[in-house]
Amino acid sequence: MTFDVVNSNFRTGEKTNRATFLTLFLGDSEKLLSPMNETFPDLGLKQFDCTEMSWVESVLFWTNFPAGTPVNILLSRVPQVLTHLKRKSDYLKNPIPKQGLEFIFKRIIELKSVMLTFNPYGGIMAEIPPSEKPFPHRAGNLAKHQYAIN
């Protein structure tokens, strides 16, 4: 989930926060819709909200290539775009209380060009024993949160 600042649709000239939910699900969207709508009914996820692609096509998606870009572009050693930004990551050990989230949302609007991204460490990842897939940041962390500014 990523939070960033956008123009308000309700108050001209004001800014607001936007929450964007992006996920990578290994399987078809039919298998995703039911558990998502049971767990997060307020999102109202529909079939047209989902884009199905192969795993290698998802590499293109996450690196902002346009839909339909041939996967062999990944063989090119020349960067398509140079992005300059600064990022810092921390780990979340306890849930953020409502007052904390309200402060964060207000501060993001004040700073204007900041993005805050949360990467959850629960779900299937929590079921994989550390002996099977070493990942040193797993123990005791609910999520990674990343601050970005450009």
Tab-separated table of C-alpha atoms in Angstrom:
chain	number	residue	atom	x	y	z
A	1	MET	CA	0.000	0.000	0.000
A	2	THR	CA	1.376	3.380	-0.972
A	3	PHE	CA	0.271	6.778	0.312
A	4	ASP	CA	0.947	9.898	-1.720
A	5	VAL	CA	-0.484	13.406	-2.167
A	6	VAL	CA	-3.038	14.274	-4.863
A	7	ASN	CA	-5.469	17.104	-5.603
A	8	SER	CA	-8.761	16.736	-3.743
A	9	ASN	CA	-11.822	15.795	-5.800
A	10	PHE	CA	-14.075	17.517	-3.261
A	11	ARG	CA	-12.334	20.793	-2.393
A	12	THR	CA	-10.774	22.839	-5.180
A	13	GLY	CA	-7.168	23.790	-4.480
A	14	GLU	CA	-6.790	21.400	-1.531
A	15	LYS	CA	-4.587	18.346	-1.315
A	16	THR	CA	-5.475	14.956	0.094
A	17	ASN	CA	-3.877	11.550	0.570
A	18	ARG	CA	-4.359	8.720	-1.894
A	19	ALA	CA	-3.905	5.087	-0.885
A	20	THR	CA	-2.912	2.737	-3.704
A	21	PHE	CA	-3.069	-1.022	-3.235
A	22	LEU	CA	-0.853	-3.105	-5.515
A	23	THR	CA	-0.394	-6.818	-5.028
A	24	LEU	CA	1.294	-9.691	-6.759
A	25	PHE	CA	-0.817	-12.846	-6.580
A	26	LEU	CA	0.476	-16.081	-8.062
A	27	GLY	CA	-2.659	-17.533	-9.620
A	28	ASP	CA	-5.585	-16.322	-11.671
A	29	SER	CA	-7.757	-13.427	-10.530
A	30	GLU	CA	-10.790	-15.701	-9.992
A	31	LYS	CA	-8.922	-17.328	-7.076
A	32	LEU	CA	-8.023	-13.908	-5.674
A	33	LEU	CA	-11.425	-12.175	-5.697
A	34	SER	CA	-13.233	-14.311	-3.123
A	35	PRO	CA	-10.648	-14.165	-0.296
A	36	MET	CA	-9.953	-10.467	-0.964
A	37	ASN	CA	-13.643	-9.550	-0.812
A	38	GLU	CA	-14.118	-11.608	2.356
A	39	THR	CA	-11.128	-9.984	4.072
A	40	PHE	CA	-11.394	-6.447	2.639
A	41	PRO	CA	-15.035	-5.929	1.576
A	42	ASP	CA	-14.698	-2.116	1.698
A	43	LEU	CA	-12.252	-2.201	-1.228
A	44	GLY	CA	-14.977	-3.589	-3.516
A	45	LEU	CA	-12.450	-5.450	-5.677
A	46	LYS	CA	-13.882	-6.462	-9.068
A	47	GLN	CA	-12.548	-8.561	-11.944
A	48	PHE	CA	-11.758	-5.454	-14.033
A	49	ASP	CA	-9.481	-4.180	-11.214
A	50	CYS	CA	-7.175	-7.157	-11.807
A	51	THR	CA	-4.547	-7.485	-14.513
A	52	GLU	CA	-3.364	-11.019	-15.185
A	53	MET	CA	0.169	-11.530	-16.460
A	54	SER	CA	3.027	-13.992	-16.285
A	55	TRP	CA	5.652	-13.616	-13.577
A	56	VAL	CA	8.235	-12.238	-16.030
A	57	GLU	CA	5.646	-9.729	-17.328
A	58	SER	CA	5.202	-8.574	-13.722
A	59	VAL	CA	8.891	-7.562	-13.736
A	60	LEU	CA	8.016	-5.151	-16.558
A	61	PHE	CA	4.998	-3.879	-14.605
A	62	TRP	CA	6.963	-3.186	-11.414
A	63	THR	CA	9.578	-1.289	-13.423
A	64	ASN	CA	6.886	0.887	-15.080
A	65	PHE	CA	7.115	-0.418	-18.637
A	66	PRO	CA	3.894	0.089	-20.643
A	67	ALA	CA	1.504	-2.878	-20.893
A	68	GLY	CA	2.369	-5.044	-23.876
A	69	THR	CA	6.117	-4.316	-23.795
A	70	PRO	CA	7.956	-7.430	-25.071
A	71	VAL	CA	9.803	-9.237	-22.276
A	72	ASN	CA	13.022	-9.329	-24.310
A	73	ILE	CA	13.474	-5.624	-23.404
A	74	LEU	CA	14.832	-7.017	-20.120
A	75	LEU	CA	17.894	-8.215	-22.039
A	76	SER	CA	18.845	-4.616	-22.845
A	77	ARG	CA	21.694	-3.305	-20.694
A	78	VAL	CA	20.709	0.315	-21.381
A	79	PRO	CA	18.384	1.836	-18.763
A	80	GLN	CA	15.057	2.943	-20.257
A	81	VAL	CA	14.569	5.713	-17.689
A	82	LEU	CA	16.803	7.170	-15.011
A	83	THR	CA	14.871	7.913	-11.840
A	84	HIS	CA	16.453	10.007	-9.128
A	85	LEU	CA	14.969	9.769	-5.675
A	86	LYS	CA	15.908	9.105	-2.097
A	87	ARG	CA	14.464	6.232	-0.083
A	88	LYS	CA	14.748	5.069	3.488
A	89	SER	CA	13.263	1.905	4.954
A	90	ASP	CA	12.326	1.006	8.506
A	91	TYR	CA	10.561	-1.984	10.002
A	92	LEU	CA	7.210	-1.900	11.757
A	93	LYS	CA	7.058	-4.048	14.883
A	94	ASN	CA	3.741	-2.771	16.311
A	95	PRO	CA	0.546	-1.556	14.633
A	96	ILE	CA	0.358	2.216	14.132
A	97	PRO	CA	-2.491	3.668	16.243
A	98	LYS	CA	-5.205	5.748	14.552
A	99	GLN	CA	-3.725	9.010	15.920
A	100	GLY	CA	-0.352	8.044	14.472
A	101	LEU	CA	-1.861	7.427	11.032
A	102	GLU	CA	-3.707	10.763	11.167
A	103	PHE	CA	-0.412	12.517	11.969
A	104	ILE	CA	1.346	10.693	9.110
A	105	PHE	CA	-1.380	11.630	6.612
A	106	LYS	CA	-1.238	15.292	7.674
A	107	ARG	CA	2.564	15.355	7.467
A	108	ILE	CA	2.610	13.763	3.994
A	109	ILE	CA	0.352	16.571	2.729
A	110	GLU	CA	2.600	19.216	4.341
A	111	LEU	CA	5.725	17.746	2.713
A	112	LYS	CA	3.983	17.477	-0.709
A	113	SER	CA	6.326	15.151	-2.609
A	114	VAL	CA	6.721	12.318	-0.113
A	115	MET	CA	5.474	8.784	-0.674
A	116	LEU	CA	5.077	6.198	2.073
A	117	THR	CA	4.901	2.520	1.121
A	118	PHE	CA	4.053	-0.412	3.387
A	119	ASN	CA	5.134	-3.961	2.501
A	120	PRO	CA	3.379	-6.433	4.829
A	121	TYR	CA	5.311	-9.413	6.138
A	122	GLY	CA	2.345	-11.589	7.099
A	123	GLY	CA	0.217	-13.995	5.099
A	124	ILE	CA	1.970	-16.823	3.307
A	125	MET	CA	5.362	-15.318	4.108
A	126	ALA	CA	4.697	-15.823	7.833
A	127	GLU	CA	3.977	-19.511	7.181
A	128	ILE	CA	7.358	-20.194	5.535
A	129	PRO	CA	9.865	-21.394	8.147
A	130	PRO	CA	13.133	-19.399	8.296
A	131	SER	CA	15.032	-22.650	7.728
A	132	GLU	CA	13.307	-23.023	4.334
A	133	LYS	CA	13.807	-19.464	3.031
A	134	PRO	CA	16.231	-17.304	4.995
A	135	PHE	CA	15.018	-13.728	5.339
A	136	PRO	CA	16.619	-11.899	8.261
A	137	HIS	CA	13.934	-9.197	8.526
A	138	ARG	CA	11.056	-11.627	9.100
A	139	ALA	CA	11.267	-12.163	12.872
A	140	GLY	CA	9.137	-9.740	14.869
A	141	ASN	CA	8.350	-7.376	11.988
A	142	LEU	CA	4.804	-6.733	10.773
A	143	ALA	CA	5.899	-4.772	7.712
A	144	LYS	CA	8.594	-2.753	6.054
A	145	HIS	CA	7.745	0.884	5.472
A	146	GLN	CA	9.636	2.968	2.992
A	147	TYR	CA	9.779	6.747	2.700
A	148	ALA	CA	10.550	8.153	-0.747
A	149	ILE	CA	11.084	11.691	-2.005
A	150	ASN	CA	12.208	12.963	-5.391
